[in-house]
Amino acid sequence: MLVKLFIYLAAVLPAVLAAPRYKCYNPEPTTGVPTQTVTQTTIQTTIQTTAEITTQTATPYPSPEPQTPVYLNWTTVSGYFLQDETTTDPNGFDYISTNFGLIDRAYDSDAEFDPNGEKSQWQRFAHHIGELNKNSDASTEYKVLLMARHGEGWHNAAESYYGTPAWNCYWGQLSGNGTAVWEDPHLTPAGELEAIKANDFWRKQIDEHKQPAPESFYTSPLSRCTVTANLTFANLGFDNFYPIVKEFLREGVSIRTCDHRPSKTYITNMFPFYKFEEGFAELDPLYDGVKYETSEAQDLRNFNGLTDVFTKDKNTWISFTAHSGEITSLLRVLGHRAFRLATGQAIPVLVKVVSNLPKSTTTTIAPWTTPTVCPAPPVTSIANQGCVCTATATPTTTI
């Protein structure tokens, strides 16, 4: 294992060292999260739904004036990005080589804005979105979500090395293997390169394609995301790059230590200029190493999280730095087609948000679950059934 690791580092480290470095407050690679004593937070067991998930309504948030509930309805608007199209295969799709997936097409606002055909596709799209917002009533907004998955982390490398069954049923519950640490893991050298590539992409998009820069930045509290957000957007001249750390953007909570977030103090020490949402807890309120968050519970978390952002943030161009499973859930809650992202990849989504609609009914969702794992590397794992331990290993809920 050590030989393979050294060969891997020898291959990628020269490129990392030669790449431009950015403002980033990184701790020592072997630094883990502080020892925490946590209890499982009780999760709500109802979610607002209607016939289609694209028209869900939200938990009420009081308006400043008057003090009456505001309910949201949102839908994704297709036809603008390749990722919207059913003919686009997510496997191997690269947002960098496809202009973020923006479709080369005309808009009904082009005639006035660009009569001579001199503007870029992104300039015309941005103007089109501005016109949609300007011509909508006070209860309707259009927002462009720019959702990026973090670069490769040490947990990703470990799962690739050991295989998914062994990772899910044994290794993932450990903090590391003595060589790599994957409790709240940082980026591998390859993951850093992915984030630096994203930085280069944004510089080119803004300078050459005239793509609007994000107006708001949000990130998951897990280190692989806080580091990715910084490497992606640092040194681009943004005077508004003060990311807000949001609990709801974290990965689906499992029993694996990679889902154990660091303390608020730890994040602050890494990135003193990052901000936190109101009420962000010092210690992880969700992870306990025993219970899994169900997909339904994660969707509810994201439904409430999106409601919070759409209610409080009036900007149009919004950046999320999050995780594969988390973005999968966000797309599901937004009503977008499934589009799985590889590490370092990103997806834009145009969302229409309408407020002051009737509140819908509630539906009971599945509670968190307690799976079993193996006290030693397993024989295999079976989808929807769980781990298959060796004959001498008794399944357990903790290691």
Short mmCIF file of C-alpha atoms in Angstrom, two decimals:
data_model
loop_
_atom_site.label_atom_id
_atom_site.label_comp_id
_atom_site.label_asym_id
_atom_site.label_seq_id
_atom_site.Cartn_x
_atom_site.Cartn_y
_atom_site.Cartn_z
CA MET A 1 0.00 0.00 0.00
CA LEU A 2 2.79 2.43 0.91
CA VAL A 3 4.59 1.73 -2.36
CA LYS A 4 1.44 2.50 -4.33
CA LEU A 5 0.89 5.69 -2.34
CA PHE A 6 4.46 6.88 -2.96
CA ILE A 7 4.17 6.12 -6.69
CA TYR A 8 0.89 8.03 -6.78
CA LEU A 9 2.36 11.06 -5.00
CA ALA A 10 5.45 11.01 -7.20
CA ALA A 11 3.23 11.21 -10.27
CA VAL A 12 1.02 14.11 -9.19
CA LEU A 13 3.07 16.09 -6.68
CA PRO A 14 5.31 17.90 -9.24
CA ALA A 15 2.22 19.27 -10.98
CA VAL A 16 0.74 20.43 -7.68
CA LEU A 17 3.96 22.17 -6.67
CA ALA A 18 4.21 23.87 -10.06
CA ALA A 19 0.61 25.11 -9.94
CA PRO A 20 -0.23 28.61 -8.66
CA ARG A 21 -1.00 28.67 -4.97
CA TYR A 22 -3.92 30.48 -3.45
CA LYS A 23 -4.88 31.97 -0.14
CA CYS A 24 -5.76 28.87 1.85
CA TYR A 25 -5.45 28.21 5.56
CA ASN A 26 -4.66 24.50 5.59
CA PRO A 27 -3.83 22.59 8.78
CA GLU A 28 -1.28 19.79 8.81
CA PRO A 29 -2.46 16.87 6.64
CA THR A 30 -2.65 14.51 9.61
CA THR A 31 -4.75 16.86 11.70
CA GLY A 32 -8.13 15.29 12.37
CA VAL A 33 -11.25 16.88 13.76
CA PRO A 34 -11.29 17.58 17.51
CA THR A 35 -12.61 14.80 19.72
CA GLN A 36 -16.31 15.45 20.10
CA THR A 37 -19.07 14.02 22.21
CA VAL A 38 -22.28 14.32 20.24
CA THR A 39 -25.84 13.13 20.47
CA GLN A 40 -28.15 12.43 17.55
CA THR A 41 -30.41 15.37 16.83
CA THR A 42 -34.06 14.46 16.45
CA ILE A 43 -34.98 14.81 12.79
CA GLN A 44 -38.35 16.10 11.64
CA THR A 45 -40.50 13.32 10.24
CA THR A 46 -42.74 15.26 7.89
CA ILE A 47 -42.10 16.84 4.52
CA GLN A 48 -44.37 19.13 2.55
CA THR A 49 -45.24 17.60 -0.81
CA THR A 50 -47.62 17.93 -3.72
CA ALA A 51 -48.17 15.73 -6.74
CA GLU A 52 -44.83 16.83 -8.23
CA ILE A 53 -41.65 17.49 -6.24
CA THR A 54 -40.99 20.47 -8.54
CA THR A 55 -43.92 22.30 -6.97
CA GLN A 56 -43.27 21.66 -3.29
CA THR A 57 -44.11 24.33 -0.81
CA ALA A 58 -42.02 25.29 2.13
CA THR A 59 -41.98 25.49 5.87
CA PRO A 60 -43.16 29.06 6.58
CA TYR A 61 -40.63 31.82 7.21
CA PRO A 62 -42.12 35.08 8.52
CA SER A 63 -41.93 38.09 6.23
CA PRO A 64 -40.59 41.33 7.75
CA GLU A 65 -43.80 43.22 6.85
CA PRO A 66 -46.43 42.06 7.41
CA GLN A 67 -45.77 39.18 9.80
CA THR A 68 -47.53 36.52 7.75
CA PRO A 69 -46.17 33.17 6.53
CA VAL A 70 -44.48 32.98 3.13
CA TYR A 71 -44.69 29.73 1.19
CA LEU A 72 -42.48 28.95 -1.78
CA ASN A 73 -43.00 26.99 -4.94
CA TRP A 74 -40.05 26.29 -7.21
CA THR A 75 -39.49 24.61 -10.55
CA THR A 76 -36.39 24.01 -12.61
CA VAL A 77 -36.50 25.65 -16.03
CA SER A 78 -35.04 23.41 -18.73
CA GLY A 79 -33.82 24.20 -22.22
CA TYR A 80 -30.82 26.33 -21.24
CA PHE A 81 -28.12 23.84 -20.23
CA LEU A 82 -26.98 20.54 -21.73
CA GLN A 83 -27.34 18.97 -18.29
CA ASP A 84 -31.11 19.59 -18.55
CA GLU A 85 -31.41 17.40 -21.64
CA THR A 86 -32.21 13.70 -21.39
CA THR A 87 -29.89 13.09 -24.33
CA THR A 88 -26.86 14.26 -22.28
CA ASP A 89 -25.03 11.39 -20.59
CA PRO A 90 -23.72 12.38 -17.14
CA ASN A 91 -20.95 9.79 -17.39
CA GLY A 92 -17.83 11.55 -18.56
CA PHE A 93 -19.55 14.90 -19.07
CA ASP A 94 -17.18 17.80 -18.42
CA TYR A 95 -18.55 21.22 -17.56
CA ILE A 96 -15.20 22.87 -18.34
CA SER A 97 -14.99 21.74 -21.97
CA THR A 98 -18.66 22.58 -22.66
CA ASN A 99 -18.85 26.23 -21.50
CA PHE A 100 -20.56 25.06 -18.26
CA GLY A 101 -23.09 23.28 -20.46
CA LEU A 102 -24.74 26.50 -21.69
CA ILE A 103 -26.65 25.70 -24.88
CA ASP A 104 -25.83 27.80 -27.95
CA ARG A 105 -29.26 29.26 -28.69
CA ALA A 106 -31.15 32.50 -29.25
CA TYR A 107 -33.31 34.27 -26.64
CA ASP A 108 -36.32 36.46 -27.22
CA SER A 109 -34.41 39.31 -25.55
CA ASP A 110 -31.55 39.20 -28.12
CA ALA A 111 -33.14 41.54 -30.66
CA GLU A 112 -32.94 44.57 -28.41
CA PHE A 113 -29.81 43.65 -26.44
CA ASP A 114 -27.61 42.31 -29.25
CA PRO A 115 -29.02 43.32 -32.65
CA ASN A 116 -25.62 42.96 -34.35
CA GLY A 117 -24.73 39.57 -32.82
CA GLU A 118 -21.64 40.86 -31.00
CA LYS A 119 -22.31 39.61 -27.48
CA SER A 120 -21.18 36.28 -26.02
CA GLN A 121 -23.60 33.48 -25.24
CA TRP A 122 -23.19 34.15 -21.51
CA GLN A 123 -23.79 37.89 -21.92
CA ARG A 124 -27.01 37.18 -23.80
CA PHE A 125 -28.10 34.55 -21.26
CA ALA A 126 -27.38 36.88 -18.32
CA HIS A 127 -29.39 39.64 -19.99
CA HIS A 128 -32.22 37.17 -20.65
CA ILE A 129 -32.33 36.19 -16.96
CA GLY A 130 -32.31 39.86 -16.00
CA GLU A 131 -35.26 40.48 -18.31
CA LEU A 132 -37.16 37.52 -16.84
CA ASN A 133 -36.71 38.97 -13.37
CA LYS A 134 -37.52 42.53 -14.44
CA ASN A 135 -40.72 41.49 -16.18
CA SER A 136 -41.94 39.10 -13.43
CA ASP A 137 -44.33 40.12 -10.67
CA ALA A 138 -43.06 40.76 -7.14
CA SER A 139 -43.68 37.16 -6.06
CA THR A 140 -41.51 35.56 -8.79
CA GLU A 141 -37.73 35.30 -9.04
CA TYR A 142 -35.35 33.45 -11.34
CA LYS A 143 -32.09 32.19 -9.84
CA VAL A 144 -29.10 30.39 -11.32
CA LEU A 145 -27.60 27.82 -8.93
CA LEU A 146 -23.97 26.92 -9.67
CA MET A 147 -23.42 23.67 -7.77
CA ALA A 148 -19.94 22.15 -7.58
CA ARG A 149 -18.71 18.91 -6.06
CA HIS A 150 -15.48 19.02 -4.05
CA GLY A 151 -12.19 17.74 -5.45
CA GLU A 152 -11.05 14.21 -4.71
CA GLY A 153 -10.65 13.60 -0.97
CA TRP A 154 -8.69 10.93 0.84
CA HIS A 155 -11.92 9.06 1.51
CA ASN A 156 -12.55 8.85 -2.25
CA ALA A 157 -9.03 7.49 -2.76
CA ALA A 158 -9.53 4.98 0.06
CA GLU A 159 -12.81 3.69 -1.35
CA SER A 160 -11.18 3.27 -4.76
CA TYR A 161 -8.26 1.41 -3.18
CA TYR A 162 -10.20 -0.94 -0.88
CA GLY A 163 -13.35 -1.31 -2.99
CA THR A 164 -16.85 -0.17 -2.10
CA PRO A 165 -17.94 -3.25 -0.04
CA ALA A 166 -14.86 -3.11 2.19
CA TRP A 167 -15.17 0.68 2.45
CA ASN A 168 -18.85 0.66 3.39
CA CYS A 169 -18.67 -2.24 5.80
CA TYR A 170 -15.31 -1.75 7.53
CA TRP A 171 -12.73 0.84 6.49
CA GLY A 172 -15.14 3.77 6.27
CA GLN A 173 -15.92 3.51 9.98
CA LEU A 174 -12.24 4.02 10.87
CA SER A 175 -10.49 7.39 11.01
CA GLY A 176 -7.74 6.25 8.63
CA ASN A 177 -5.24 3.48 7.97
CA GLY A 178 -2.06 4.91 9.49
CA THR A 179 -1.03 6.43 6.16
CA ALA A 180 -4.02 8.55 5.21
CA VAL A 181 -6.65 10.24 7.39
CA TRP A 182 -10.21 10.26 6.10
CA GLU A 183 -12.15 11.47 9.12
CA ASP A 184 -13.32 14.81 7.72
CA PRO A 185 -10.72 14.29 4.97
CA HIS A 186 -8.81 16.95 3.10
CA LEU A 187 -8.09 16.89 -0.63
CA THR A 188 -5.58 14.55 -2.22
CA PRO A 189 -3.03 16.14 -4.57
CA ALA A 190 -5.31 15.13 -7.44
CA GLY A 191 -8.22 16.81 -5.66
CA GLU A 192 -6.24 20.01 -5.26
CA LEU A 193 -5.51 19.98 -8.98
CA GLU A 194 -9.22 19.58 -9.73
CA ALA A 195 -10.00 22.67 -7.63
CA ILE A 196 -7.15 24.65 -9.22
CA LYS A 197 -8.47 23.64 -12.65
CA ALA A 198 -11.86 25.05 -11.59
CA ASN A 199 -10.12 28.30 -10.64
CA ASP A 200 -8.54 28.52 -14.08
CA PHE A 201 -11.93 27.78 -15.64
CA TRP A 202 -13.64 30.61 -13.77
CA ARG A 203 -10.93 33.07 -14.73
CA LYS A 204 -11.39 32.17 -18.40
CA GLN A 205 -15.20 32.18 -18.18
CA ILE A 206 -15.24 35.68 -16.73
CA ASP A 207 -12.51 37.16 -18.91
CA GLU A 208 -13.32 35.51 -22.25
CA HIS A 209 -16.94 34.37 -22.11
CA LYS A 210 -18.18 37.20 -19.86
CA GLN A 211 -20.00 34.79 -17.55
CA PRO A 212 -21.35 36.59 -14.47
CA ALA A 213 -19.44 35.79 -11.29
CA PRO A 214 -21.40 34.34 -8.36
CA GLU A 215 -23.03 36.96 -6.17
CA SER A 216 -23.36 34.65 -3.16
CA PHE A 217 -21.17 31.77 -2.00
CA TYR A 218 -22.28 28.90 0.24
CA THR A 219 -20.29 25.82 1.28
CA SER A 220 -20.71 22.61 3.18
CA PRO A 221 -18.89 22.66 6.55
CA LEU A 222 -16.82 19.57 5.71
CA SER A 223 -13.16 20.34 5.03
CA ARG A 224 -13.06 18.92 1.51
CA CYS A 225 -15.66 21.53 0.55
CA THR A 226 -14.31 24.54 2.47
CA VAL A 227 -10.90 23.91 0.89
CA THR A 228 -12.37 23.35 -2.60
CA ALA A 229 -14.40 26.57 -2.42
CA ASN A 230 -11.29 28.52 -1.46
CA LEU A 231 -9.07 27.04 -4.16
CA THR A 232 -11.83 27.52 -6.76
CA PHE A 233 -12.57 31.20 -6.13
CA ALA A 234 -9.45 32.67 -4.49
CA ASN A 235 -7.40 35.30 -6.35
CA LEU A 236 -10.10 36.01 -8.94
CA GLY A 237 -10.62 39.58 -7.76
CA PHE A 238 -13.99 38.90 -6.11
CA ASP A 239 -14.61 41.45 -3.37
CA ASN A 240 -17.65 39.43 -2.24
CA PHE A 241 -15.91 36.08 -1.67
CA TYR A 242 -16.91 35.54 1.94
CA PRO A 243 -18.51 32.09 1.80
CA ILE A 244 -21.29 31.27 4.24
CA VAL A 245 -20.94 27.84 5.85
CA LYS A 246 -24.33 26.10 5.76
CA GLU A 247 -25.11 22.93 7.70
CA PHE A 248 -27.69 21.79 5.16
CA LEU A 249 -25.09 21.53 2.36
CA ARG A 250 -23.17 18.71 4.07
CA GLU A 251 -23.08 15.20 2.64
CA GLY A 252 -25.78 12.73 3.59
CA VAL A 253 -24.90 11.67 7.14
CA SER A 254 -23.69 8.07 7.37
CA ILE A 255 -21.77 6.07 9.96
CA ARG A 256 -18.52 6.66 8.04
CA THR A 257 -16.09 9.10 9.62
CA CYS A 258 -15.75 11.09 6.39
CA ASP A 259 -19.19 12.52 7.20
CA HIS A 260 -18.13 13.78 10.65
CA ARG A 261 -17.77 17.52 10.29
CA PRO A 262 -15.15 19.57 12.17
CA SER A 263 -15.92 22.11 14.84
CA LYS A 264 -16.82 25.71 14.10
CA THR A 265 -13.52 26.77 15.69
CA TYR A 266 -11.58 24.43 13.40
CA ILE A 267 -13.22 25.93 10.30
CA THR A 268 -12.58 29.46 11.59
CA ASN A 269 -8.90 28.68 12.18
CA MET A 270 -8.61 27.37 8.61
CA PHE A 271 -10.52 30.21 6.97
CA PRO A 272 -10.91 33.27 9.21
CA PHE A 273 -12.80 35.14 6.48
CA TYR A 274 -15.54 32.51 6.14
CA LYS A 275 -18.92 33.33 7.68
CA PHE A 276 -21.46 31.05 9.33
CA GLU A 277 -25.21 30.86 9.09
CA GLU A 278 -27.08 31.97 12.19
CA GLY A 279 -27.18 29.24 14.82
CA PHE A 280 -24.31 27.17 13.39
CA ALA A 281 -23.27 24.78 16.19
CA GLU A 282 -19.73 24.52 17.54
CA LEU A 283 -19.81 20.71 17.42
CA ASP A 284 -21.40 18.40 14.87
CA PRO A 285 -25.08 18.02 15.86
CA LEU A 286 -25.89 15.17 13.46
CA TYR A 287 -23.09 12.60 13.21
CA ASP A 288 -22.93 9.90 15.88
CA GLY A 289 -21.28 7.02 13.98
CA VAL A 290 -24.32 4.78 14.48
CA LYS A 291 -27.26 6.14 12.47
CA TYR A 292 -27.72 6.77 8.76
CA GLU A 293 -29.72 9.69 7.41
CA THR A 294 -32.29 8.30 4.98
CA SER A 295 -32.71 9.78 1.51
CA GLU A 296 -36.11 11.11 2.57
CA ALA A 297 -34.60 12.84 5.60
CA GLN A 298 -31.83 14.33 3.47
CA ASP A 299 -34.40 15.61 0.97
CA LEU A 300 -36.29 17.26 3.81
CA ARG A 301 -33.07 18.87 5.04
CA ASN A 302 -32.41 20.23 1.56
CA PHE A 303 -36.00 21.32 1.06
CA ASN A 304 -35.78 23.43 4.22
CA GLY A 305 -32.27 24.61 3.34
CA LEU A 306 -33.30 25.78 -0.13
CA THR A 307 -36.32 27.50 1.37
CA ASP A 308 -34.01 29.36 3.73
CA VAL A 309 -31.70 30.48 0.89
CA PHE A 310 -34.50 31.43 -1.50
CA THR A 311 -36.30 33.37 1.23
CA LYS A 312 -33.32 35.34 2.54
CA ASP A 313 -30.96 35.69 -0.45
CA LYS A 314 -32.23 37.97 -3.19
CA ASN A 315 -29.18 37.51 -5.43
CA THR A 316 -29.55 35.74 -8.77
CA TRP A 317 -26.19 33.98 -9.24
CA ILE A 318 -25.60 31.62 -6.31
CA SER A 319 -22.69 29.19 -5.76
CA PHE A 320 -22.95 25.97 -3.72
CA THR A 321 -19.85 23.87 -2.96
CA ALA A 322 -21.06 20.48 -1.76
CA HIS A 323 -20.92 16.72 -2.31
CA SER A 324 -22.01 14.06 -4.78
CA GLY A 325 -24.83 12.64 -2.66
CA GLU A 326 -25.84 16.10 -1.48
CA ILE A 327 -26.10 17.53 -4.99
CA THR A 328 -28.02 14.41 -6.04
CA SER A 329 -30.54 15.18 -3.30
CA LEU A 330 -30.65 18.89 -4.20
CA LEU A 331 -31.40 18.05 -7.84
CA ARG A 332 -34.14 15.67 -6.70
CA VAL A 333 -35.75 18.32 -4.48
CA LEU A 334 -35.44 20.96 -7.22
CA GLY A 335 -37.17 18.65 -9.69
CA HIS A 336 -34.14 18.39 -11.99
CA ARG A 337 -33.23 15.19 -13.79
CA ALA A 338 -30.65 13.00 -12.05
CA PHE A 339 -27.11 14.03 -12.97
CA ARG A 340 -24.34 12.42 -10.94
CA LEU A 341 -21.15 14.47 -10.65
CA ALA A 342 -17.59 13.16 -10.52
CA THR A 343 -15.16 14.85 -8.14
CA GLY A 344 -14.33 18.40 -9.24
CA GLN A 345 -17.36 18.64 -11.55
CA ALA A 346 -20.18 21.20 -11.44
CA ILE A 347 -23.71 21.75 -12.71
CA PRO A 348 -25.77 24.92 -13.28
CA VAL A 349 -29.55 24.93 -12.70
CA LEU A 350 -32.03 27.68 -13.57
CA VAL A 351 -34.77 27.83 -10.93
CA LYS A 352 -38.06 29.74 -10.94
CA VAL A 353 -39.16 30.61 -7.39
CA VAL A 354 -42.68 31.82 -6.63
CA SER A 355 -43.73 32.95 -3.14
CA ASN A 356 -47.04 33.37 -1.28
CA LEU A 357 -48.63 30.18 -2.53
CA PRO A 358 -50.96 27.97 -0.46
CA LYS A 359 -49.33 25.61 1.99
CA SER A 360 -49.52 21.95 0.95
CA THR A 361 -50.22 18.89 3.02
CA THR A 362 -47.58 16.86 4.86
CA THR A 363 -46.40 13.30 4.33
CA THR A 364 -44.56 11.09 6.80
CA ILE A 365 -41.01 10.20 5.80
CA ALA A 366 -38.70 7.38 6.82
CA PRO A 367 -36.69 8.00 10.02
CA TRP A 368 -32.93 7.57 10.31
CA THR A 369 -31.71 3.96 10.27
CA THR A 370 -29.09 1.97 12.20
CA PRO A 371 -27.14 -0.33 9.85
CA THR A 372 -24.74 -3.14 10.76
CA VAL A 373 -21.08 -3.31 9.70
CA CYS A 374 -18.26 -5.82 10.07
CA PRO A 375 -15.44 -5.77 12.68
CA ALA A 376 -13.05 -6.86 9.90
CA PRO A 377 -12.99 -6.48 6.09
CA PRO A 378 -16.19 -8.11 4.75
CA VAL A 379 -16.87 -10.73 2.12
CA THR A 380 -18.99 -8.20 0.18
CA SER A 381 -21.93 -5.84 0.52
CA ILE A 382 -25.29 -6.15 -1.22
CA ALA A 383 -27.36 -3.17 -2.33
CA ASN A 384 -30.46 -2.66 -0.15
CA GLN A 385 -29.39 -5.56 2.08
CA GLY A 386 -26.12 -4.55 3.70
CA CYS A 387 -22.78 -6.07 4.66
CA VAL A 388 -21.86 -9.75 4.39
CA CYS A 389 -19.26 -10.47 7.08
CA THR A 390 -16.90 -13.41 7.23
CA ALA A 391 -17.98 -16.52 9.14
CA THR A 392 -15.82 -15.53 12.12
CA ALA A 393 -16.93 -11.89 12.26
CA THR A 394 -20.15 -10.97 14.04
CA PRO A 395 -22.01 -8.01 12.50
CA THR A 396 -22.08 -4.95 14.75
CA THR A 397 -23.36 -1.37 14.72
CA THR A 398 -19.99 0.14 15.70
CA ILE A 399 -16.31 -0.66 15.25
#
